[in-house]
Amino acid sequence: MTETAPRPTLEAVAERAGVSRATVSRVVNGGDGVREPLVERVRRAVEELGYVPNQAARSLVTRRHDAIAVVVAEPETRVFADPFFALQLRGISKELTAHDNQLVLLLTEGRDDHARVGRYLAGGHVDGALVFSLHLDDPLPGLIQRAGVPTVFGGRPGWSDGSRDVVFVDSDNRGGARDAVRHLVNLGRTRVAHITGALDQTSAVDRLEGFRDIMGDAGPQLVVEGDFTPGGGERAMRELLERCPDVDAVFAANDLMASGALRVLRERGRRVPDDVAVIGFDDMLPVTEQTDPPLTTIRQDIEEMGRLMARLLLGTAGAASSVVLRTTLVRRASA
Amino acid sequence: MTETAPRPTLEAVAERAGVSRATVSRVVNGGDGVREPLVERVRRAVEELGYVPNQAARSLVTRRHDAIAVVVAEPETRVFADPFFALQLRGISKELTAHDNQLVLLLTEGRDDHARVGRYLAGGHVDGALVFSLHLDDPLPGLIQRAGVPTVFGGRPGWSDGSRDVVFVDSDNRGGARDAVRHLVNLGRTRVAHITGALDQTSAVDRLEGFRDIMGDAGPQLVVEGDFTPGGGERAMRELLERCPDVDAVFAANDLMASGALRVLRERGRRVPDDVAVIGFDDMLPVTEQTDPPLTTIRQDIEEMGRLMARLLLGTAGAASSVVLRTTLVRRASA
């Protein structure tokens, strides 16, 4: 480990600037009541000595860290494999940086580590938390509440009853799913299947509800549970073809699963969209343009969701109340 | 933001357990001298109330946070686009988790944000820092030194003079580069070119030195500067073909640039390896197996580098001194 020079002290700054300790302390903590020429002298001394105020001590008083934690309730391998998270983080990073707040991403190997994340959040290291990809039985929300840090969720938490004490940013998952299925029905398809996301997440549940809004409960064999990954989409598509070989349309709950479904359909010699029309959800570029054929999908603005989460937490988006963003149908060749 | 119930206090725990505040404090801080039945009662009360000790206050005394910062000196977009970083983080995450330390990834939009990273490191939020992908004129090392946190670097820092006060984990970049170029020469190639990495990073400088160890200074027109990205590899390959149309071998300083070079060679109708042999560096899977043809390369164990960095910082790798890992030639079809 790097051996370091001793850190310059408040006393050293006071001596260099020719002022009292109390004056240095007031300037460093942004307090008023110090005359401008003295402020200037202290600032110069701080700079020359490379003085760093002891934030641990200071933050006990001010309770400000200018740092926001981001917790993705997935193993770090998934965080780096699924471009959804990179996009959401991009929006968050831009917004936090614009307000000179440090993005503190807390990575884990899985749910077993969430108690440790709760301890870090409770430890007085951040001013708030942005939490996304929650699963229903995750202990994290309880831990966060105990930690007592202001929190904005990405995606509606499963326990939220619509009251104002939980703030989240979400897309209109149910409305978007309805648009997707309606599009398939309007193309004249009659055996429309659905590959769901992980059903312990509200986004997956809401998209399934939207599917049912249009298709009713007819044909439970046409609904197969996936997990939002390309491999999950492949497995679900194989299962669907076994259960219902004459399926003529598939709505996958995200683009990654749709890309997996397309691979299986090609393997089995089904033409898309002639034999089977496929539609996804997200409009995840470049995935949607690189599939063969390019993917029709429901667009949600993932980067904007991240930006809005950060704004709600920082209080720069007006009154802090939840936001649900509209989705739009993007037509390409697959449906 | 989530409104939260008031945090249970130390007093509430003491009352529930029927013991003094001092006893609760001793138990919570892991101190000795409390009889087992009392410890048990306090622990039960802590659990029932969901008490979280005030770590900000406690850490001022103990100076332990069980958290390690990771700083990648690149914009967050690059962190998520280059699989090198995901691999290194995987090794770090596994090792930190095994020792119940929280991985705190500090993301930035770019170098302008490094002062803020320095402030967070100085703020008493982590026990140490792992820093990688440093560029030569980056202010980060100075800021880290002032922050006074123990640090292990990924890749030899440019200012390191080999003394023991800077600890880093690196691969034998120069030796690996020599192996790559020797392999091309042994194939009978005589016009061997080099696409360098970003030359403000020691890994790129060391690989260029390895190239020169074998090829000498002959043919400066055969060395083109890249930037470790696929797009940079494409640009460099175009430049090389213009400068030296009869080039018959290329050593690219990483696999991503080699994949870009392969695309340009195919565009221009050059056969690989018949007309031009290509070799990369990293053995970044699945990139090296998915290129056309599959890529011969110099393997470095990136995940292991991350794991070792964490071990050196946590002091679980014995005495803390720098480590340089060997590389190996991996033969595939491209050379």
Coordinates of C-alpha atoms in Angstrom, one line a residue, chain B:
Chain B
M1 CA -38.2 10.4 -1.2
T2 CA -39.2 7.6 1.2
E3 CA -40.3 9.0 4.5
T4 CA -38.8 6.8 7.1
A5 CA -39.7 5.8 10.7
P6 CA -37.4 7.4 13.2
R7 CA -34.3 5.2 13.6
P8 CA -34.3 3.2 16.8
T9 CA -31.8 4.6 19.3
L10 CA -29.1 3.1 21.5
E11 CA -31.3 4.1 24.5
A12 CA -34.3 2.2 23.1
V13 CA -32.1 -0.9 22.7
A14 CA -30.8 -0.5 26.3
E15 CA -34.4 -0.2 27.6
R16 CA -35.6 -3.2 25.7
A17 CA -32.7 -5.3 26.9
G18 CA -32.8 -4.0 30.4
V19 CA -29.1 -3.0 30.4
S20 CA -27.2 0.2 30.5
R21 CA -26.3 2.3 27.4
A22 CA -22.6 1.5 28.0
T23 CA -23.3 -2.2 27.8
V24 CA -25.2 -1.9 24.5
S25 CA -22.4 0.3 23.2
R26 CA -19.7 -2.3 24.2
V27 CA -21.7 -5.2 22.6
V28 CA -22.4 -3.3 19.4
N29 CA -18.8 -2.3 19.0
G30 CA -17.7 -5.9 19.4
G31 CA -15.9 -5.0 22.7
D32 CA -15.1 -7.6 25.3
G33 CA -16.0 -7.7 29.0
V34 CA -19.7 -8.3 28.7
R35 CA -21.2 -11.5 30.1
E36 CA -22.7 -13.9 27.5
P37 CA -26.3 -13.8 28.7
L38 CA -26.2 -10.0 28.5
V39 CA -24.7 -10.1 25.1
E40 CA -27.5 -12.4 24.0
R41 CA -30.2 -10.0 25.4
V42 CA -28.6 -7.0 23.7
R43 CA -28.3 -8.9 20.4
R44 CA -32.0 -9.9 20.6
A45 CA -33.1 -6.3 21.3
V46 CA -30.9 -5.0 18.4
E47 CA -32.6 -7.5 16.1
E48 CA -36.2 -6.9 17.3
L49 CA -35.9 -3.1 17.0
G50 CA -33.9 -3.2 13.8
Y51 CA -31.2 -1.0 15.4
V52 CA -28.4 0.1 13.2
P53 CA -25.4 1.5 15.0
N54 CA -24.3 5.0 13.8
Q55 CA -21.3 3.9 11.7
A56 CA -20.4 7.5 10.9
A57 CA -19.7 8.1 14.6
R58 CA -18.3 4.7 15.2
S59 CA -15.9 4.8 12.3
L60 CA -14.4 8.0 13.7
V61 CA -13.2 5.9 16.5
T62 CA -12.5 2.6 14.9
R63 CA -11.5 3.9 11.4
R64 CA -13.0 0.8 9.9
H65 CA -15.7 0.8 7.3
D66 CA -15.4 -2.7 5.8
A67 CA -15.6 -0.9 2.4
I68 CA -13.1 -0.6 -0.4
A69 CA -13.4 2.0 -3.2
V70 CA -12.7 1.1 -6.8
V71 CA -11.8 3.9 -9.1
V72 CA -11.5 3.3 -12.9
A73 CA -9.8 6.4 -14.3
E74 CA -12.1 6.3 -17.4
P75 CA -15.5 7.8 -18.1
E76 CA -18.4 5.5 -17.0
T77 CA -19.4 4.9 -20.6
R78 CA -15.9 3.3 -21.2
V79 CA -16.2 1.3 -18.0
F80 CA -19.3 -0.3 -19.3
A81 CA -18.2 -0.7 -22.9
D82 CA -14.8 -2.4 -22.4
P83 CA -15.1 -5.9 -21.0
F84 CA -11.6 -5.6 -19.5
F85 CA -13.0 -3.6 -16.6
A86 CA -16.0 -5.9 -16.0
L87 CA -13.5 -8.8 -15.7
Q88 CA -11.2 -7.0 -13.3
L89 CA -14.2 -5.9 -11.2
R90 CA -15.3 -9.6 -11.1
G91 CA -12.1 -10.6 -9.5
I92 CA -12.2 -7.7 -7.1
S93 CA -15.9 -8.3 -6.2
K94 CA -15.3 -12.0 -5.5
E95 CA -12.4 -11.3 -3.2
L96 CA -13.9 -8.4 -1.3
T97 CA -17.2 -10.3 -0.8
A98 CA -15.3 -13.3 0.5
H99 CA -14.0 -10.9 3.3
D100 CA -17.4 -9.2 3.8
N101 CA -16.1 -5.9 2.4
Q102 CA -18.4 -3.7 0.4
L103 CA -17.2 -2.8 -3.1
V104 CA -17.8 0.9 -3.6
L105 CA -17.4 1.8 -7.3
L106 CA -16.9 5.5 -7.8
L107 CA -18.0 6.4 -11.3
T108 CA -17.3 9.6 -13.2
E109 CA -18.0 11.3 -16.5
G110 CA -14.3 12.0 -16.9
R111 CA -11.2 13.5 -15.5
D112 CA -12.9 16.7 -14.5
D113 CA -14.6 14.7 -11.8
H114 CA -11.5 13.3 -10.2
A115 CA -11.2 16.1 -7.7
R116 CA -14.6 15.0 -6.4
V117 CA -13.5 11.4 -6.2
G118 CA -10.5 12.6 -4.2
R119 CA -12.8 14.3 -1.8
Y120 CA -14.9 11.2 -1.4
L121 CA -11.8 9.1 -0.7
A122 CA -10.6 11.7 1.8
G123 CA -14.0 11.7 3.5
G124 CA -13.6 8.7 5.7
H125 CA -16.0 6.4 3.7
V126 CA -13.7 3.6 2.8
D127 CA -10.7 1.7 4.2
G128 CA -8.7 1.7 1.0
A129 CA -8.8 2.1 -2.7
L130 CA -8.1 0.1 -5.8
V131 CA -7.3 2.3 -8.8
F132 CA -6.8 1.3 -12.4
S133 CA -6.5 2.5 -15.9
L134 CA -4.4 5.6 -14.9
H135 CA -3.2 8.0 -17.5
L136 CA 0.0 9.9 -17.1
D137 CA -1.2 13.4 -16.5
D138 CA -4.1 12.4 -14.3
P139 CA -4.3 14.3 -11.0
L140 CA -5.9 11.3 -9.2
P141 CA -2.7 9.8 -7.7
G142 CA -1.8 13.1 -6.0
L143 CA -5.4 13.4 -4.8
I144 CA -5.3 9.9 -3.4
Q145 CA -2.1 10.5 -1.7
R146 CA -3.5 13.5 0.1
A147 CA -6.6 11.6 1.0
G148 CA -4.4 9.3 2.9
V149 CA -6.1 6.0 2.1
P150 CA -4.1 2.8 1.5
T151 CA -4.1 2.2 -2.3
V152 CA -3.2 -0.6 -4.7
F153 CA -2.9 0.2 -8.4
G154 CA -3.9 -2.0 -11.3
G155 CA -1.1 -1.5 -13.8
R156 CA 2.3 0.0 -12.9
P157 CA 1.8 3.8 -12.3
G158 CA 4.0 5.9 -14.6
W159 CA 5.8 7.6 -11.8
S160 CA 6.7 4.4 -10.0
D161 CA 10.4 4.0 -9.7
G162 CA 10.3 0.4 -8.4
S163 CA 10.6 1.4 -4.8
R164 CA 8.3 -0.4 -2.3
D165 CA 6.1 2.5 -1.5
V166 CA 3.8 2.1 -4.5
V167 CA 2.0 -1.3 -4.7
F168 CA 0.6 -2.4 -8.0
V169 CA -0.5 -5.5 -9.8
D170 CA 0.5 -5.8 -13.5
S171 CA 1.1 -8.2 -16.3
D172 CA 4.5 -8.7 -17.9
N173 CA 3.4 -6.4 -20.8
R174 CA 6.9 -6.1 -22.3
G175 CA 7.6 -9.8 -22.2
G176 CA 4.2 -10.6 -23.6
A177 CA 4.7 -8.2 -26.5
R178 CA 8.1 -9.8 -27.2
D179 CA 6.4 -13.2 -27.4
A180 CA 3.8 -11.9 -29.8
V181 CA 6.3 -10.3 -32.2
R182 CA 8.7 -13.2 -32.0
H183 CA 5.8 -15.5 -33.0
L184 CA 5.1 -13.3 -36.1
V185 CA 8.8 -13.3 -37.0
N186 CA 9.0 -17.1 -36.6
L187 CA 6.1 -17.4 -39.1
G188 CA 8.5 -15.7 -41.6
R189 CA 6.8 -12.3 -41.6
T190 CA 9.2 -9.4 -42.4
R191 CA 6.9 -6.3 -42.4
V192 CA 5.5 -6.5 -38.9
A193 CA 3.5 -3.5 -37.7
H194 CA 2.3 -2.5 -34.3
I195 CA -1.0 -0.8 -33.3
T196 CA -0.2 0.7 -29.9
G197 CA -2.6 1.4 -27.0
A198 CA -3.0 4.9 -25.5
L199 CA 0.6 5.9 -25.0
D200 CA -0.2 7.9 -21.8
Q201 CA -0.7 4.5 -20.2
T202 CA 2.3 2.3 -19.1
S203 CA 0.7 -0.9 -20.4
A204 CA 0.8 0.6 -23.9
V205 CA 4.3 2.0 -23.5
D206 CA 5.6 -1.4 -22.2
R207 CA 4.1 -3.3 -25.1
L208 CA 5.6 -0.9 -27.6
E209 CA 9.0 -1.4 -25.8
G210 CA 8.5 -5.2 -26.2
F211 CA 7.8 -4.7 -29.9
R212 CA 11.0 -2.6 -30.3
D213 CA 13.0 -5.2 -28.4
I214 CA 12.5 -7.6 -31.3
M215 CA 12.0 -5.3 -34.3
G216 CA 14.5 -2.5 -33.3
D217 CA 13.8 1.0 -34.5
A218 CA 13.5 0.0 -38.1
G219 CA 10.4 1.2 -39.8
P220 CA 8.8 3.9 -37.6
Q221 CA 6.0 4.0 -40.3
L222 CA 5.0 0.5 -39.1
V223 CA 4.0 1.9 -35.6
V224 CA 0.6 3.6 -35.4
E225 CA -0.9 4.9 -32.2
G226 CA -4.3 3.5 -31.2
D227 CA -6.4 3.9 -28.0
F228 CA -7.4 0.4 -26.9
T229 CA -10.9 0.7 -28.5
P230 CA -12.3 -1.3 -31.6
G231 CA -12.8 2.0 -33.5
G232 CA -9.2 3.0 -32.7
G233 CA -8.0 -0.3 -34.1
E234 CA -10.0 0.3 -37.4
R235 CA -8.5 3.8 -37.8
A236 CA -5.0 2.6 -37.1
M237 CA -5.3 -0.4 -39.6
R238 CA -6.5 2.0 -42.4
E239 CA -3.5 4.3 -41.7
L240 CA -1.1 1.3 -41.8
L241 CA -2.5 0.0 -45.1
E242 CA -2.0 3.5 -46.6
R243 CA 1.5 3.9 -45.2
C244 CA 2.7 0.4 -46.0
P245 CA 0.4 -1.5 -48.3
D246 CA 2.6 -4.7 -48.2
V247 CA 2.4 -5.1 -44.4
D248 CA 2.3 -8.8 -43.7
A249 CA 1.7 -8.9 -39.9
V250 CA 0.1 -6.8 -37.2
F251 CA 0.6 -6.9 -33.4
A252 CA -2.3 -5.0 -31.8
A253 CA -1.8 -3.9 -28.2
N254 CA -5.2 -5.4 -27.2
D255 CA -7.9 -7.7 -28.6
L256 CA -10.5 -5.1 -29.1
M257 CA -8.2 -3.1 -31.5
A258 CA -7.2 -6.4 -33.2
S259 CA -10.9 -7.1 -33.8
G260 CA -11.2 -3.6 -35.5
A261 CA -8.1 -4.3 -37.5
L262 CA -9.6 -7.7 -38.7
R263 CA -12.7 -5.9 -39.9
V264 CA -10.7 -3.4 -42.0
L265 CA -8.5 -6.2 -43.5
R266 CA -11.7 -8.1 -44.5
E267 CA -13.2 -4.9 -46.0
R268 CA -10.0 -4.4 -48.1
G269 CA -10.0 -8.1 -49.3
R270 CA -6.8 -9.1 -47.4
R271 CA -6.8 -12.7 -46.2
V272 CA -5.9 -13.4 -42.6
P273 CA -3.5 -15.0 -41.9
D274 CA -2.4 -15.7 -45.5
D275 CA -1.8 -12.1 -46.5
V276 CA -1.6 -10.5 -43.0
A277 CA -1.2 -12.3 -39.7
V278 CA -2.8 -10.6 -36.7
I279 CA -2.1 -11.1 -33.0
G280 CA -3.8 -9.3 -30.1
F281 CA -3.2 -9.0 -26.3
D282 CA -5.5 -9.9 -23.4
D283 CA -7.3 -13.1 -24.6
M284 CA -10.6 -11.4 -23.9
L285 CA -13.3 -14.0 -24.3
P286 CA -15.7 -14.2 -26.1
V287 CA -14.1 -11.6 -28.4
T288 CA -11.1 -13.7 -29.3
E289 CA -13.2 -16.7 -30.3
Q290 CA -15.9 -14.7 -32.2
T291 CA -13.6 -12.8 -34.5
D292 CA -13.2 -14.0 -38.1
P293 CA -10.8 -15.8 -38.0
P294 CA -10.5 -16.6 -34.3
L295 CA -7.7 -14.4 -32.8
T296 CA -4.2 -15.5 -31.8
T297 CA -3.3 -13.5 -28.7
I298 CA -1.2 -13.0 -25.6
R299 CA -3.2 -14.1 -22.5
Q300 CA -3.2 -12.2 -19.3
D301 CA -5.4 -13.3 -16.4
I302 CA -7.4 -10.1 -15.9
E303 CA -9.8 -11.5 -13.3
E304 CA -6.9 -12.8 -11.3
M305 CA -5.3 -9.3 -11.4
G306 CA -8.4 -7.9 -9.8
R307 CA -8.4 -10.6 -7.2
L308 CA -4.8 -10.0 -6.4
M309 CA -5.3 -6.2 -6.1
A310 CA -8.0 -6.8 -3.5
R311 CA -5.8 -9.4 -1.6
L312 CA -2.9 -7.0 -1.4
L313 CA -5.1 -4.2 -0.1
L314 CA -6.8 -6.4 2.5
G315 CA -3.5 -7.8 3.5
T316 CA -4.5 -11.4 2.8
A317 CA -1.7 -11.9 0.2
G318 CA 1.1 -11.8 2.7
A319 CA 3.5 -8.8 2.7
A320 CA 2.2 -6.0 0.5
S321 CA 4.6 -5.8 -2.5
S322 CA 3.9 -5.4 -6.1
V323 CA 3.1 -8.4 -8.3
V324 CA 3.8 -8.9 -12.0
L325 CA 2.0 -11.8 -13.7
R326 CA 3.3 -13.8 -16.6
T327 CA 1.5 -13.9 -19.9
T328 CA 1.1 -16.8 -22.3
L329 CA 0.7 -17.1 -26.1
V330 CA -2.7 -18.5 -27.2
R331 CA -2.6 -19.8 -30.8
R332 CA -5.8 -19.5 -32.9
A333 CA -6.2 -19.1 -36.6
S334 CA -5.3 -15.4 -37.1
A335 CA -1.5 -15.9 -36.7

